[in-house]
Amino acid sequence: MDVRSRNHVRVTGRPGAPVVVLAHGFGCDQNMWRLVVPALERDFTVVLFDHVGAGNSDLSAWNPERYSTLNGYVDDVLELCRELALGPVTFVGHSVSAMMGVLAAAREPEAFAGLVLLAPSPCFIDDPDTGYRGGFSAADIDELLESLDANYLGWSGAMAPVIMGNPQRPELGEELTSSFCRTDPKIARLFARVTFLSDNRADLAEVTVPTLVAQCSSDAIAPPEVGAFVHAQIPDSRLVTLNATGHCPQLAAPEETAEAIAAFAGAAR
């Protein structure tokens, strides 16, 4: 199947300029980047795509075997990079897509000029034995997934505002709720398990490309300790704490987010 149609790939911006690939997180699609794209496309070639199962991707390409782990998504990312043949790219991964970028860059570092890990979490579950704080207990995650299984639409309405943060701007939570509700519940249930049960802490040290860890100043999903952990584990990475709050700075603070991406991507070449 053609990668461009499978993942609804769109390429915009300046032809021949450094390439920035924007990868969305759980329950979202490429539309979540719409507010940062105008600032980026002035100086970069910008690649947007939908993970299989999301947005306008080809839903017939989704199957539970391929996408039961992050590796299926990583395969897609690497296929996309090879198909576009635009040279080494700066991969911007939001939330769970940050770990897709980590795995992809560890596997084929030559494909990447750099990584931007936006609100990343290598493991959402606390690990008392090592002192790692992911932000959730194992029981919290079990309850979250049980609630999602029982009533996906109800779960979306309750969780999206928590994930988005910014209660003073309810329209942001409403947009995320709508995005969640557009996702096929069967696909969302499996992707939620992949997102919230994966543990990629050991993979961080395998990253050898320039990396920017961009965390939000307040994030109920990926607390500051998580960003600090990611930064500490990836050799020679940079850490920036955005003034943005919540887990989706590309919507809550698009100008600041675009500025951080552009500054790093420009220097990564």
mmCIF file of C-alpha atoms in Angstrom:
data_model
loop_
_atom_site.group_PDB
_atom_site.id
_atom_site.type_symbol
_atom_site.label_atom_id
_atom_site.label_comp_id
_atom_site.label_asym_id
_atom_site.label_seq_id
_atom_site.Cartn_x
_atom_site.Cartn_y
_atom_site.Cartn_z
ATOM 1 C CA MET A 1 0.000 0.000 0.000
ATOM 2 C CA ASP A 2 1.249 3.485 -0.845
ATOM 3 C CA VAL A 3 2.559 5.149 2.320
ATOM 4 C CA ARG A 4 1.326 8.575 1.280
ATOM 5 C CA SER A 5 -2.296 7.492 1.052
ATOM 6 C CA ARG A 6 -2.081 5.039 3.958
ATOM 7 C CA ASN A 7 -0.951 7.774 6.329
ATOM 8 C CA HIS A 8 -2.636 10.710 4.555
ATOM 9 C CA VAL A 9 0.736 12.397 4.127
ATOM 10 C CA ARG A 10 0.825 16.117 3.338
ATOM 11 C CA VAL A 11 3.968 18.078 2.506
ATOM 12 C CA THR A 12 3.963 21.851 2.744
ATOM 13 C CA GLY A 13 6.381 24.713 3.304
ATOM 14 C CA ARG A 14 9.625 25.559 1.489
ATOM 15 C CA PRO A 15 10.861 22.989 -1.026
ATOM 16 C CA GLY A 16 14.488 22.105 -0.440
ATOM 17 C CA ALA A 17 14.505 23.509 3.087
ATOM 18 C CA PRO A 18 15.313 21.447 6.201
ATOM 19 C CA VAL A 19 12.541 18.924 6.842
ATOM 20 C CA VAL A 20 10.352 18.805 9.944
ATOM 21 C CA VAL A 21 8.034 15.804 10.407
ATOM 22 C CA LEU A 22 5.159 16.370 12.853
ATOM 23 C CA ALA A 23 3.722 13.263 14.565
ATOM 24 C CA HIS A 24 0.535 13.470 16.644
ATOM 25 C CA GLY A 25 -0.344 11.625 19.841
ATOM 26 C CA PHE A 26 -3.102 9.305 21.046
ATOM 27 C CA GLY A 27 -6.645 10.129 19.967
ATOM 28 C CA CYS A 28 -5.538 12.921 17.646
ATOM 29 C CA ASP A 29 -4.566 13.510 14.027
ATOM 30 C CA GLN A 30 -2.441 15.929 12.037
ATOM 31 C CA ASN A 31 -5.016 18.679 12.515
ATOM 32 C CA MET A 32 -3.610 19.127 16.025
ATOM 33 C CA TRP A 33 -0.561 20.809 14.440
ATOM 34 C CA ARG A 34 -2.488 23.357 12.393
ATOM 35 C CA LEU A 35 -1.583 26.321 14.609
ATOM 36 C CA VAL A 36 2.182 25.708 14.485
ATOM 37 C CA VAL A 37 2.432 24.888 10.772
ATOM 38 C CA PRO A 38 2.196 28.500 9.458
ATOM 39 C CA ALA A 39 5.202 29.520 11.554
ATOM 40 C CA LEU A 40 7.233 26.468 10.517
ATOM 41 C CA GLU A 41 6.476 26.372 6.815
ATOM 42 C CA ARG A 42 8.182 29.744 6.238
ATOM 43 C CA ASP A 43 11.603 28.184 6.833
ATOM 44 C CA PHE A 44 11.097 24.426 6.606
ATOM 45 C CA THR A 45 9.583 21.676 4.522
ATOM 46 C CA VAL A 46 6.825 20.423 6.828
ATOM 47 C CA VAL A 47 5.529 16.853 6.666
ATOM 48 C CA LEU A 48 2.188 16.025 8.278
ATOM 49 C CA PHE A 49 0.641 12.577 8.539
ATOM 50 C CA ASP A 50 -1.955 10.542 10.406
ATOM 51 C CA HIS A 51 -1.037 7.359 12.221
ATOM 52 C CA VAL A 52 -2.934 4.389 10.826
ATOM 53 C CA GLY A 53 -6.281 4.313 12.624
ATOM 54 C CA ALA A 54 -6.398 8.085 13.061
ATOM 55 C CA GLY A 55 -7.757 11.005 11.063
ATOM 56 C CA ASN A 56 -7.890 10.420 7.337
ATOM 57 C CA SER A 57 -5.518 7.470 7.316
ATOM 58 C CA ASP A 58 -6.564 4.356 5.436
ATOM 59 C CA LEU A 59 -8.435 2.436 8.134
ATOM 60 C CA SER A 60 -8.245 -0.753 6.083
ATOM 61 C CA ALA A 61 -4.498 -0.776 6.804
ATOM 62 C CA TRP A 62 -5.068 -1.100 10.539
ATOM 63 C CA ASN A 63 -4.795 -4.508 12.138
ATOM 64 C CA PRO A 64 -4.376 -5.409 15.806
ATOM 65 C CA GLU A 65 -1.279 -7.533 15.266
ATOM 66 C CA ARG A 66 0.796 -4.796 13.619
ATOM 67 C CA TYR A 67 -0.329 -2.052 15.976
ATOM 68 C CA SER A 68 -0.321 -3.944 19.268
ATOM 69 C CA THR A 69 3.071 -2.401 20.093
ATOM 70 C CA LEU A 70 4.847 0.820 19.197
ATOM 71 C CA ASN A 71 6.957 -1.087 16.664
ATOM 72 C CA GLY A 72 4.166 -1.102 14.076
ATOM 73 C CA TYR A 73 4.004 2.676 14.231
ATOM 74 C CA VAL A 74 7.803 2.922 14.148
ATOM 75 C CA ASP A 75 7.842 0.812 10.976
ATOM 76 C CA ASP A 76 5.380 3.278 9.434
ATOM 77 C CA VAL A 77 7.520 6.286 10.383
ATOM 78 C CA LEU A 78 10.630 4.772 8.834
ATOM 79 C CA GLU A 79 8.721 3.746 5.684
ATOM 80 C CA LEU A 80 7.411 7.306 5.418
ATOM 81 C CA CYS A 81 10.926 8.761 5.678
ATOM 82 C CA ARG A 82 12.228 6.393 3.013
ATOM 83 C CA GLU A 83 9.275 7.027 0.688
ATOM 84 C CA LEU A 84 9.590 10.818 0.845
ATOM 85 C CA ALA A 85 13.377 10.637 0.338
ATOM 86 C CA LEU A 86 13.845 14.151 1.674
ATOM 87 C CA GLY A 87 17.060 13.362 3.531
ATOM 88 C CA PRO A 88 17.568 13.379 7.291
ATOM 89 C CA VAL A 89 14.542 14.896 9.020
ATOM 90 C CA THR A 90 13.841 16.516 12.350
ATOM 91 C CA PHE A 91 11.114 14.345 13.820
ATOM 92 C CA VAL A 92 8.759 16.086 16.237
ATOM 93 C CA GLY A 93 6.851 13.525 18.295
ATOM 94 C CA HIS A 94 4.088 14.585 20.647
ATOM 95 C CA SER A 95 3.347 12.422 23.689
ATOM 96 C CA VAL A 96 3.387 8.737 22.667
ATOM 97 C CA SER A 97 4.852 9.687 19.276
ATOM 98 C CA ALA A 98 7.934 10.945 21.083
ATOM 99 C CA MET A 99 8.762 7.345 21.958
ATOM 100 C CA MET A 100 8.100 6.300 18.368
ATOM 101 C CA GLY A 101 10.762 8.825 17.411
ATOM 102 C CA VAL A 102 13.143 7.426 20.023
ATOM 103 C CA LEU A 103 12.725 3.881 18.713
ATOM 104 C CA ALA A 104 12.965 4.955 15.069
ATOM 105 C CA ALA A 105 16.132 7.006 15.636
ATOM 106 C CA ALA A 106 17.735 4.179 17.601
ATOM 107 C CA ARG A 107 17.002 1.796 14.742
ATOM 108 C CA GLU A 108 17.967 4.056 11.798
ATOM 109 C CA PRO A 109 19.844 7.114 13.103
ATOM 110 C CA GLU A 110 20.931 8.119 9.605
ATOM 111 C CA ALA A 111 17.304 9.015 8.788
ATOM 112 C CA PHE A 112 17.194 11.759 11.430
ATOM 113 C CA ALA A 113 18.853 15.146 11.753
ATOM 114 C CA GLY A 114 17.305 15.419 15.198
ATOM 115 C CA LEU A 115 14.408 14.637 17.504
ATOM 116 C CA VAL A 116 12.027 16.968 19.286
ATOM 117 C CA LEU A 117 10.270 15.094 22.081
ATOM 118 C CA LEU A 118 7.225 17.195 22.980
ATOM 119 C CA ALA A 119 5.651 16.316 26.345
ATOM 120 C CA PRO A 120 7.269 12.859 26.241
ATOM 121 C CA SER A 121 6.797 9.983 28.641
ATOM 122 C CA PRO A 122 8.818 6.765 28.322
ATOM 123 C CA CYS A 123 6.659 5.118 31.015
ATOM 124 C CA PHE A 124 3.463 6.456 32.550
ATOM 125 C CA ILE A 125 3.558 4.105 35.537
ATOM 126 C CA ASP A 126 5.533 4.893 38.702
ATOM 127 C CA ASP A 127 8.327 2.459 39.546
ATOM 128 C CA PRO A 128 8.873 2.561 43.332
ATOM 129 C CA ASP A 129 11.782 0.114 43.096
ATOM 130 C CA THR A 130 13.872 2.576 41.081
ATOM 131 C CA GLY A 131 12.316 5.818 42.296
ATOM 132 C CA TYR A 132 10.994 6.617 38.810
ATOM 133 C CA ARG A 133 7.881 8.778 38.805
ATOM 134 C CA GLY A 134 5.736 8.445 35.719
ATOM 135 C CA GLY A 135 2.727 10.202 37.205
ATOM 136 C CA PHE A 136 0.382 7.216 37.631
ATOM 137 C CA SER A 137 0.276 4.122 39.781
ATOM 138 C CA ALA A 138 -0.354 0.764 38.135
ATOM 139 C CA ALA A 139 -3.821 0.820 39.712
ATOM 140 C CA ASP A 140 -4.478 4.266 38.189
ATOM 141 C CA ILE A 141 -3.691 2.966 34.710
ATOM 142 C CA ASP A 142 -5.785 -0.169 35.206
ATOM 143 C CA GLU A 143 -8.733 1.999 36.243
ATOM 144 C CA LEU A 144 -8.191 4.349 33.308
ATOM 145 C CA LEU A 145 -8.196 1.484 30.800
ATOM 146 C CA GLU A 146 -11.201 -0.212 32.411
ATOM 147 C CA SER A 147 -13.144 3.042 32.202
ATOM 148 C CA LEU A 148 -12.156 3.465 28.563
ATOM 149 C CA ASP A 149 -13.287 -0.094 27.770
ATOM 150 C CA ALA A 150 -16.613 0.356 29.530
ATOM 151 C CA ASN A 151 -17.637 3.683 28.006
ATOM 152 C CA TYR A 152 -15.230 5.196 25.505
ATOM 153 C CA LEU A 153 -17.304 8.287 24.760
ATOM 154 C CA GLY A 154 -17.840 8.980 28.448
ATOM 155 C CA TRP A 155 -14.146 8.427 29.130
ATOM 156 C CA SER A 156 -13.266 10.854 26.342
ATOM 157 C CA GLY A 157 -15.484 13.569 27.786
ATOM 158 C CA ALA A 158 -13.971 13.134 31.236
ATOM 159 C CA MET A 159 -10.306 12.642 30.341
ATOM 160 C CA ALA A 160 -9.770 15.057 27.463
ATOM 161 C CA PRO A 161 -10.079 18.203 29.623
ATOM 162 C CA VAL A 162 -7.659 16.678 32.159
ATOM 163 C CA ILE A 163 -5.140 15.879 29.435
ATOM 164 C CA MET A 164 -5.508 19.285 27.826
ATOM 165 C CA GLY A 165 -5.327 21.241 31.083
ATOM 166 C CA ASN A 166 -6.040 24.972 30.719
ATOM 167 C CA PRO A 167 -9.468 24.883 32.433
ATOM 168 C CA GLN A 168 -9.793 28.612 31.834
ATOM 169 C CA ARG A 169 -9.961 27.780 28.102
ATOM 170 C CA PRO A 170 -12.642 25.058 27.954
ATOM 171 C CA GLU A 171 -12.744 25.178 24.173
ATOM 172 C CA LEU A 172 -9.366 23.405 24.103
ATOM 173 C CA GLY A 173 -10.670 20.477 26.131
ATOM 174 C CA GLU A 174 -13.761 20.368 23.946
ATOM 175 C CA GLU A 175 -11.616 20.126 20.821
ATOM 176 C CA LEU A 176 -9.636 17.239 22.252
ATOM 177 C CA THR A 177 -12.852 15.512 23.328
ATOM 178 C CA SER A 178 -14.164 15.803 19.771
ATOM 179 C CA SER A 179 -10.910 14.405 18.400
ATOM 180 C CA PHE A 180 -11.082 11.416 20.745
ATOM 181 C CA CYS A 181 -14.700 10.787 19.812
ATOM 182 C CA ARG A 182 -13.869 10.667 16.099
ATOM 183 C CA THR A 183 -11.535 7.720 16.715
ATOM 184 C CA ASP A 184 -12.927 4.209 16.255
ATOM 185 C CA PRO A 185 -13.338 2.882 19.831
ATOM 186 C CA LYS A 186 -11.822 -0.494 18.891
ATOM 187 C CA ILE A 187 -8.692 1.198 17.597
ATOM 188 C CA ALA A 188 -8.606 3.643 20.505
ATOM 189 C CA ARG A 189 -8.753 0.831 23.075
ATOM 190 C CA LEU A 190 -5.682 -0.897 21.642
ATOM 191 C CA PHE A 191 -3.761 2.335 21.070
ATOM 192 C CA ALA A 192 -4.504 3.377 24.665
ATOM 193 C CA ARG A 193 -2.917 0.171 25.915
ATOM 194 C CA VAL A 194 0.110 0.712 23.711
ATOM 195 C CA THR A 195 0.348 4.303 24.954
ATOM 196 C CA PHE A 196 -0.155 3.787 28.677
ATOM 197 C CA LEU A 197 1.461 0.363 29.185
ATOM 198 C CA SER A 198 4.659 0.738 27.137
ATOM 199 C CA ASP A 199 7.945 1.119 29.006
ATOM 200 C CA ASN A 200 10.677 2.626 26.847
ATOM 201 C CA ARG A 201 12.979 3.873 29.583
ATOM 202 C CA ALA A 202 15.785 1.537 28.533
ATOM 203 C CA ASP A 203 15.560 2.697 24.908
ATOM 204 C CA LEU A 204 16.421 6.329 25.643
ATOM 205 C CA ALA A 205 20.154 5.664 25.983
ATOM 206 C CA GLU A 206 20.210 4.231 22.438
ATOM 207 C CA VAL A 207 19.474 7.650 20.895
ATOM 208 C CA THR A 208 22.551 9.143 19.238
ATOM 209 C CA VAL A 209 21.030 12.009 17.230
ATOM 210 C CA PRO A 210 20.636 15.583 18.560
ATOM 211 C CA THR A 211 17.550 15.680 20.777
ATOM 212 C CA LEU A 212 15.418 18.403 22.324
ATOM 213 C CA VAL A 213 13.169 17.438 25.224
ATOM 214 C CA ALA A 214 10.378 20.016 25.427
ATOM 215 C CA GLN A 215 8.178 19.701 28.483
ATOM 216 C CA CYS A 216 5.361 21.906 29.726
ATOM 217 C CA SER A 217 5.596 23.839 32.965
ATOM 218 C CA SER A 218 2.562 21.983 34.305
ATOM 219 C CA ASP A 219 1.330 18.721 32.807
ATOM 220 C CA ALA A 220 -0.949 16.221 34.550
ATOM 221 C CA ILE A 221 0.040 13.488 32.091
ATOM 222 C CA ALA A 222 3.820 13.981 31.909
ATOM 223 C CA PRO A 223 5.027 15.777 35.059
ATOM 224 C CA PRO A 224 8.345 17.687 35.080
ATOM 225 C CA GLU A 225 10.175 14.747 36.637
ATOM 226 C CA VAL A 226 9.490 12.749 33.492
ATOM 227 C CA GLY A 227 11.048 15.341 31.208
ATOM 228 C CA ALA A 228 14.064 15.532 33.498
ATOM 229 C CA PHE A 229 14.408 11.745 33.365
ATOM 230 C CA VAL A 230 14.241 11.664 29.566
ATOM 231 C CA HIS A 231 16.837 14.433 29.357
ATOM 232 C CA ALA A 232 19.153 12.618 31.773
ATOM 233 C CA GLN A 233 18.918 9.332 29.871
ATOM 234 C CA ILE A 234 19.495 10.646 26.326
ATOM 235 C CA PRO A 235 23.162 11.548 25.847
ATOM 236 C CA ASP A 236 23.815 15.224 25.066
ATOM 237 C CA SER A 237 20.112 16.070 24.860
ATOM 238 C CA ARG A 238 18.756 19.529 25.619
ATOM 239 C CA LEU A 239 15.832 20.217 27.949
ATOM 240 C CA VAL A 240 13.515 23.199 27.646
ATOM 241 C CA THR A 241 10.535 23.886 29.879
ATOM 242 C CA LEU A 242 7.825 25.757 28.001
ATOM 243 C CA ASN A 243 5.643 28.303 29.747
ATOM 244 C CA ALA A 244 2.748 26.365 28.241
ATOM 245 C CA THR A 245 0.568 24.304 30.570
ATOM 246 C CA GLY A 246 -1.287 21.066 29.895
ATOM 247 C CA HIS A 247 -0.246 18.178 27.677
ATOM 248 C CA CYS A 248 -0.900 19.736 24.242
ATOM 249 C CA PRO A 249 1.229 22.876 23.874
ATOM 250 C CA GLN A 250 0.796 22.891 20.098
ATOM 251 C CA LEU A 251 -2.803 23.965 20.783
ATOM 252 C CA ALA A 252 -2.427 25.811 24.076
ATOM 253 C CA ALA A 253 0.710 27.779 23.151
ATOM 254 C CA PRO A 254 1.377 27.344 19.414
ATOM 255 C CA GLU A 255 3.705 30.312 18.992
ATOM 256 C CA GLU A 256 5.996 29.229 21.819
ATOM 257 C CA THR A 257 5.908 25.631 20.605
ATOM 258 C CA ALA A 258 6.713 26.568 17.009
ATOM 259 C CA GLU A 259 9.554 28.802 18.160
ATOM 260 C CA ALA A 260 11.158 25.985 20.165
ATOM 261 C CA ILE A 261 10.840 23.542 17.259
ATOM 262 C CA ALA A 262 12.196 26.036 14.714
ATOM 263 C CA ALA A 263 15.178 27.059 16.834
ATOM 264 C CA PHE A 264 16.203 23.445 17.338
ATOM 265 C CA ALA A 265 15.463 22.227 13.794
ATOM 266 C CA GLY A 266 17.403 25.127 12.296
ATOM 267 C CA ALA A 267 20.430 24.308 14.413
ATOM 268 C CA ALA A 268 20.206 20.555 13.850
ATOM 269 C CA ARG A 269 21.286 20.839 10.207
#
